[in-house]
mmCIF file of C-alpha atoms in Angstrom:
data_model
loop_
_atom_site.group_PDB
_atom_site.id
_atom_site.type_symbol
_atom_site.label_atom_id
_atom_site.label_comp_id
_atom_site.label_asym_id
_atom_site.label_seq_id
_atom_site.Cartn_x
_atom_site.Cartn_y
_atom_site.Cartn_z
ATOM 1 C CA ILE A 1070 -53.436 -12.694 -32.099
ATOM 2 C CA LEU A 1071 -49.394 -13.531 -33.454
ATOM 3 C CA ASN A 1072 -49.971 -15.053 -37.048
ATOM 4 C CA VAL A 1073 -46.862 -16.845 -38.164
ATOM 5 C CA GLU A 1074 -47.164 -18.883 -41.743
ATOM 6 C CA GLN A 1075 -44.341 -21.104 -43.631
ATOM 7 C CA SER A 1076 -45.066 -21.819 -47.195
ATOM 8 C CA PRO A 1077 -44.834 -23.374 -49.253
ATOM 9 C CA GLN A 1078 -46.961 -25.870 -47.134
ATOM 10 C CA SER A 1079 -44.887 -28.977 -49.262
ATOM 11 C CA LEU A 1080 -41.851 -29.763 -51.039
ATOM 12 C CA HIS A 1081 -40.439 -32.965 -53.238
ATOM 13 C CA VAL A 1082 -37.072 -31.808 -54.487
ATOM 14 C CA GLN A 1083 -34.244 -33.995 -55.698
ATOM 15 C CA GLU A 1084 -31.235 -35.157 -54.208
ATOM 16 C CA GLY A 1085 -28.595 -33.638 -55.008
ATOM 17 C CA ASP A 1086 -31.397 -30.170 -55.997
ATOM 18 C CA SER A 1087 -31.530 -27.356 -53.728
ATOM 19 C CA THR A 1088 -33.844 -25.159 -51.960
ATOM 20 C CA ASN A 1089 -35.234 -22.603 -49.911
ATOM 21 C CA PHE A 1090 -38.544 -21.683 -47.705
ATOM 22 C CA THR A 1091 -39.803 -19.003 -46.246
ATOM 23 C CA CYS A 1092 -41.123 -17.748 -42.744
ATOM 24 C CA SER A 1093 -43.447 -14.775 -42.286
ATOM 25 C CA PHE A 1094 -43.999 -13.084 -39.366
ATOM 26 C CA PRO A 1095 -44.765 -9.820 -37.176
ATOM 27 C CA SER A 1096 -42.547 -7.215 -37.948
ATOM 28 C CA SER A 1097 -42.999 -5.187 -35.138
ATOM 29 C CA ASN A 1098 -41.080 -5.874 -31.479
ATOM 30 C CA PHE A 1099 -39.109 -8.594 -33.057
ATOM 31 C CA TYR A 1100 -38.106 -10.485 -30.079
ATOM 32 C CA ALA A 1101 -35.931 -13.878 -32.002
ATOM 33 C CA LEU A 1102 -36.883 -16.733 -34.836
ATOM 34 C CA HIS A 1103 -35.919 -20.103 -34.369
ATOM 35 C CA TRP A 1104 -36.400 -22.940 -37.228
ATOM 36 C CA TYR A 1105 -35.980 -25.989 -35.875
ATOM 37 C CA ARG A 1106 -36.212 -29.355 -37.752
ATOM 38 C CA TRP A 1107 -39.138 -32.392 -37.082
ATOM 39 C CA GLU A 1108 -37.996 -35.861 -38.254
ATOM 40 C CA THR A 1109 -40.930 -37.982 -37.484
ATOM 41 C CA ALA A 1110 -40.925 -39.371 -34.595
ATOM 42 C CA LYS A 1111 -38.055 -38.291 -33.009
ATOM 43 C CA SER A 1112 -38.001 -34.385 -31.166
ATOM 44 C CA PRO A 1113 -37.983 -31.651 -33.366
ATOM 45 C CA GLU A 1114 -33.637 -30.552 -33.514
ATOM 46 C CA ALA A 1115 -32.955 -26.982 -32.840
ATOM 47 C CA LEU A 1116 -31.421 -25.728 -36.016
ATOM 48 C CA PHE A 1117 -31.354 -21.383 -35.349
ATOM 49 C CA VAL A 1118 -31.900 -18.887 -32.935
ATOM 50 C CA MET A 1119 -32.120 -15.269 -35.059
ATOM 51 C CA THR A 1120 -32.239 -12.456 -33.247
ATOM 52 C CA LEU A 1121 -30.710 -9.300 -35.456
ATOM 53 C CA ASN A 1122 -31.663 -7.813 -38.505
ATOM 54 C CA GLY A 1123 -29.404 -9.715 -40.982
ATOM 55 C CA ASP A 1124 -28.150 -12.136 -39.297
ATOM 56 C CA GLU A 1125 -27.349 -15.195 -41.414
ATOM 57 C CA LYS A 1126 -26.915 -17.908 -39.345
ATOM 58 C CA LYS A 1127 -24.706 -21.973 -41.226
ATOM 59 C CA LYS A 1128 -24.549 -25.110 -40.607
ATOM 60 C CA GLY A 1129 -23.050 -27.169 -43.018
ATOM 61 C CA ARG A 1130 -25.607 -27.307 -45.666
ATOM 62 C CA ILE A 1131 -28.693 -25.795 -44.532
ATOM 63 C CA SER A 1132 -28.060 -21.656 -43.808
ATOM 64 C CA ALA A 1133 -30.991 -18.798 -42.757
ATOM 65 C CA THR A 1134 -31.398 -15.550 -43.615
ATOM 66 C CA LEU A 1135 -33.138 -13.103 -41.373
ATOM 67 C CA ASN A 1136 -35.097 -9.282 -42.436
ATOM 68 C CA THR A 1137 -37.249 -8.218 -38.967
ATOM 69 C CA LYS A 1138 -38.104 -4.903 -40.846
ATOM 70 C CA GLU A 1139 -40.245 -6.380 -43.512
ATOM 71 C CA GLY A 1140 -41.338 -10.371 -41.347
ATOM 72 C CA TYR A 1141 -39.038 -12.516 -43.204
ATOM 73 C CA SER A 1142 -37.114 -14.868 -42.614
ATOM 74 C CA TYR A 1143 -35.633 -17.917 -45.985
ATOM 75 C CA LEU A 1144 -34.124 -21.026 -44.915
ATOM 76 C CA TYR A 1145 -31.938 -22.533 -47.607
ATOM 77 C CA ILE A 1146 -30.283 -26.766 -47.695
ATOM 78 C CA LYS A 1147 -27.543 -26.338 -50.380
ATOM 79 C CA GLY A 1148 -27.416 -30.111 -52.443
ATOM 80 C CA SER A 1149 -30.628 -31.856 -50.792
ATOM 81 C CA GLN A 1150 -29.639 -35.292 -49.977
ATOM 82 C CA PRO A 1151 -32.732 -37.793 -48.436
ATOM 83 C CA GLU A 1152 -31.663 -37.882 -44.765
ATOM 84 C CA ASP A 1153 -32.715 -34.011 -44.928
ATOM 85 C CA SER A 1154 -36.151 -35.362 -45.361
ATOM 86 C CA ALA A 1155 -38.245 -33.005 -42.556
ATOM 87 C CA THR A 1156 -40.846 -31.240 -41.766
ATOM 88 C CA TYR A 1157 -38.748 -28.311 -41.211
ATOM 89 C CA LEU A 1158 -40.580 -25.377 -38.247
ATOM 90 C CA CYS A 1159 -40.569 -21.703 -37.044
ATOM 91 C CA ALA A 1160 -40.976 -20.498 -33.611
ATOM 92 C CA TYR A 1161 -41.552 -16.907 -33.665
ATOM 93 C CA ASP A 1162 -40.313 -15.855 -29.794
ATOM 94 C CA ASN A 1163 -43.241 -13.994 -27.658
ATOM 95 C CA TYR A 1164 -40.296 -12.595 -25.521
ATOM 96 C CA GLY A 1165 -38.986 -15.790 -23.931
ATOM 97 C CA GLN A 1166 -42.512 -16.766 -22.787
ATOM 98 C CA ASN A 1167 -44.145 -18.821 -25.964
ATOM 99 C CA PHE A 1168 -42.998 -19.640 -29.196
ATOM 100 C CA VAL A 1169 -45.932 -19.969 -32.290
ATOM 101 C CA PHE A 1170 -45.619 -21.747 -34.312
ATOM 102 C CA GLY A 1171 -45.352 -21.408 -37.834
ATOM 103 C CA PRO A 1172 -47.799 -24.853 -39.482
ATOM 104 C CA GLY A 1173 -44.392 -26.417 -41.095
ATOM 105 C CA THR A 1174 -43.088 -26.489 -44.436
ATOM 106 C CA ARG A 1175 -42.980 -30.643 -45.202
ATOM 107 C CA LEU A 1176 -40.029 -31.321 -47.724
ATOM 108 C CA SER A 1177 -39.233 -34.632 -48.853
ATOM 109 C CA VAL A 1178 -35.730 -35.218 -51.102
ATOM 110 C CA LEU A 1179 -36.431 -38.237 -54.177
ATOM 111 C CA PRO A 1180 -33.149 -39.849 -54.953
ATOM 112 C CA GLU B 282 -30.964 -36.934 -28.213
ATOM 113 C CA THR B 283 -32.540 -32.943 -26.691
ATOM 114 C CA GLY B 284 -32.716 -34.960 -23.278
ATOM 115 C CA VAL B 285 -35.843 -34.354 -22.931
ATOM 116 C CA THR B 286 -38.314 -37.784 -22.689
ATOM 117 C CA GLN B 287 -42.678 -37.664 -22.655
ATOM 118 C CA SER B 288 -44.031 -40.543 -21.230
ATOM 119 C CA PRO B 289 -46.362 -42.398 -21.871
ATOM 120 C CA THR B 290 -45.850 -42.583 -26.205
ATOM 121 C CA HIS B 291 -48.991 -42.931 -27.159
ATOM 122 C CA LEU B 292 -52.274 -43.504 -25.282
ATOM 123 C CA ILE B 293 -56.329 -44.330 -26.091
ATOM 124 C CA LYS B 294 -58.993 -42.432 -23.516
ATOM 125 C CA THR B 295 -62.305 -42.379 -23.574
ATOM 126 C CA ARG B 296 -64.493 -38.760 -23.747
ATOM 127 C CA GLY B 297 -65.012 -37.493 -20.034
ATOM 128 C CA GLN B 298 -62.666 -38.915 -18.833
ATOM 129 C CA GLN B 299 -59.180 -37.190 -17.597
ATOM 130 C CA VAL B 300 -54.924 -38.155 -18.654
ATOM 131 C CA THR B 301 -52.297 -37.191 -17.060
ATOM 132 C CA LEU B 302 -48.957 -37.433 -19.492
ATOM 133 C CA ARG B 303 -45.574 -36.594 -18.091
ATOM 134 C CA CYS B 304 -42.108 -35.098 -19.114
ATOM 135 C CA SER B 305 -38.542 -34.718 -17.492
ATOM 136 C CA SER B 306 -36.455 -32.025 -18.736
ATOM 137 C CA GLN B 307 -33.145 -31.739 -18.865
ATOM 138 C CA SER B 308 -31.539 -30.682 -15.151
ATOM 139 C CA GLY B 309 -31.232 -27.173 -15.141
ATOM 140 C CA HIS B 310 -34.302 -26.528 -16.916
ATOM 141 C CA ASN B 311 -35.915 -24.040 -14.285
ATOM 142 C CA THR B 312 -38.653 -23.558 -17.484
ATOM 143 C CA VAL B 313 -41.141 -26.338 -19.351
ATOM 144 C CA SER B 314 -43.430 -25.611 -22.143
ATOM 145 C CA TRP B 315 -46.372 -27.444 -23.379
ATOM 146 C CA TYR B 316 -48.290 -28.060 -26.624
ATOM 147 C CA GLN B 317 -51.121 -29.396 -28.532
ATOM 148 C CA GLN B 318 -49.866 -30.108 -32.309
ATOM 149 C CA ALA B 319 -53.114 -30.913 -34.156
ATOM 150 C CA LEU B 320 -52.878 -33.011 -37.345
ATOM 151 C CA GLY B 321 -51.753 -30.207 -40.048
ATOM 152 C CA GLN B 322 -51.060 -27.361 -37.837
ATOM 153 C CA GLY B 323 -48.254 -26.452 -35.724
ATOM 154 C CA PRO B 324 -47.454 -26.863 -32.520
ATOM 155 C CA GLN B 325 -49.566 -24.953 -30.094
ATOM 156 C CA PHE B 326 -48.986 -23.187 -27.262
ATOM 157 C CA ILE B 327 -50.807 -24.667 -24.301
ATOM 158 C CA PHE B 328 -49.131 -22.889 -20.841
ATOM 159 C CA GLN B 329 -45.068 -22.003 -19.734
ATOM 160 C CA TYR B 330 -44.031 -23.057 -15.974
ATOM 161 C CA TYR B 331 -40.804 -21.510 -14.461
ATOM 162 C CA ARG B 332 -39.669 -22.498 -10.409
ATOM 163 C CA GLU B 333 -43.053 -24.477 -10.426
ATOM 164 C CA GLU B 334 -44.885 -21.299 -11.669
ATOM 165 C CA GLU B 335 -47.991 -21.153 -14.106
ATOM 166 C CA ASN B 336 -45.954 -18.158 -16.472
ATOM 167 C CA GLY B 337 -47.548 -17.921 -19.124
ATOM 168 C CA ARG B 338 -50.688 -19.762 -21.130
ATOM 169 C CA GLY B 339 -52.290 -20.043 -23.929
ATOM 170 C CA ASN B 340 -56.158 -20.108 -25.703
ATOM 171 C CA PHE B 341 -57.031 -23.175 -23.897
ATOM 172 C CA PRO B 342 -59.729 -23.546 -21.586
ATOM 173 C CA PRO B 343 -59.071 -24.259 -17.656
ATOM 174 C CA ARG B 344 -59.366 -27.934 -18.096
ATOM 175 C CA PHE B 345 -56.350 -28.310 -19.462
ATOM 176 C CA SER B 346 -53.423 -27.622 -17.023
ATOM 177 C CA GLY B 347 -50.483 -28.491 -15.692
ATOM 178 C CA LEU B 348 -46.825 -28.987 -12.637
ATOM 179 C CA GLN B 349 -43.590 -28.406 -12.074
ATOM 180 C CA PHE B 350 -41.175 -30.190 -9.659
ATOM 181 C CA PRO B 351 -38.072 -28.808 -8.591
ATOM 182 C CA ASN B 352 -37.307 -32.372 -9.717
ATOM 183 C CA TYR B 353 -37.235 -31.640 -13.625
ATOM 184 C CA SER B 354 -39.923 -33.454 -14.522
ATOM 185 C CA SER B 355 -43.876 -31.847 -15.286
ATOM 186 C CA GLU B 356 -47.208 -32.803 -15.886
ATOM 187 C CA LEU B 357 -50.264 -31.390 -18.172
ATOM 188 C CA ASN B 358 -53.796 -33.316 -16.690
ATOM 189 C CA VAL B 359 -56.805 -31.929 -19.149
ATOM 190 C CA ASN B 360 -59.815 -33.271 -17.465
ATOM 191 C CA ALA B 361 -63.539 -34.212 -19.409
ATOM 192 C CA LEU B 362 -61.762 -34.721 -22.567
ATOM 193 C CA GLU B 363 -63.025 -34.373 -26.082
ATOM 194 C CA LEU B 364 -62.568 -35.531 -29.511
ATOM 195 C CA ASP B 365 -60.835 -32.718 -30.358
ATOM 196 C CA ASP B 366 -58.085 -33.367 -27.341
ATOM 197 C CA SER B 367 -56.636 -35.603 -29.332
ATOM 198 C CA ALA B 368 -53.421 -34.689 -30.649
ATOM 199 C CA LEU B 369 -49.504 -35.057 -30.308
ATOM 200 C CA TYR B 370 -48.892 -33.540 -27.033
ATOM 201 C CA LEU B 371 -45.190 -31.725 -26.809
ATOM 202 C CA CYS B 372 -43.280 -30.410 -23.957
ATOM 203 C CA ALA B 373 -40.393 -28.107 -23.747
ATOM 204 C CA SER B 374 -37.726 -26.966 -21.658
ATOM 205 C CA GLN B 375 -35.142 -24.329 -21.534
ATOM 206 C CA THR B 376 -32.646 -22.752 -19.126
ATOM 207 C CA GLY B 377 -34.573 -18.961 -17.999
ATOM 208 C CA ARG B 378 -36.778 -17.385 -20.147
ATOM 209 C CA SER B 379 -34.559 -15.549 -22.106
ATOM 210 C CA VAL B 380 -34.255 -16.288 -25.933
ATOM 211 C CA ASP B 381 -33.267 -19.322 -25.389
ATOM 212 C CA GLU B 382 -33.311 -22.367 -27.613
ATOM 213 C CA GLN B 383 -35.979 -24.785 -26.523
ATOM 214 C CA TYR B 384 -35.744 -28.406 -26.352
ATOM 215 C CA PHE B 385 -38.641 -30.722 -27.409
ATOM 216 C CA GLY B 386 -39.233 -34.079 -25.648
ATOM 217 C CA PRO B 387 -40.345 -36.703 -28.701
ATOM 218 C CA GLY B 388 -44.233 -36.422 -28.030
ATOM 219 C CA THR B 389 -47.515 -38.127 -26.413
ATOM 220 C CA ARG B 390 -49.756 -38.850 -29.291
ATOM 221 C CA LEU B 391 -53.152 -38.760 -27.501
ATOM 222 C CA THR B 392 -56.256 -40.385 -29.309
ATOM 223 C CA VAL B 393 -59.706 -39.824 -27.958
ATOM 224 C CA THR B 394 -62.560 -42.628 -28.993
#
């Protein structure tokens, strides 16, 4: 059974703070890892698809890194804004057949 | 917007009843996956359909079944509803079976009483 973990479970930061959270996944037979941003009552929004060890991707103030050998990915948010408040999900891509999701990190950015 | 829609938004059913949830994918997306998200957990994979055939299944009993249609719509059917089936049900579509983003709908919230 594939196990994907995320930490912390929830996080409260002040506006302007930078923050990061972790996704851990099985390191053997790695295929791809996806990050999603999910606001309440909306569809999960794809942030990054990461496939190569050492990958670093960036979208505005959000960036992600990937270490497939040790089985973790970090998501960083620089200068958090209230609109960044959401649940951030990582999903281990099981060879395109299905995604195994972590439980998510719920981020609250306080103005 | 992801271009994936789901209906209904909310639904209340009684234990033992049957329910059908619907999903409309983007044109050209031949693969659709269904997920169940219980409170406090990440989405759990139910099954995937590719070109109208089931292409993989998670750890869900046979009373969870699905259909995919040529017009990029799909259904999730659940028979003999149980209280534990109360959850948010998400569908996600993608163009094929290789590494690809999955585009999610907003979900259907099912409550079983």
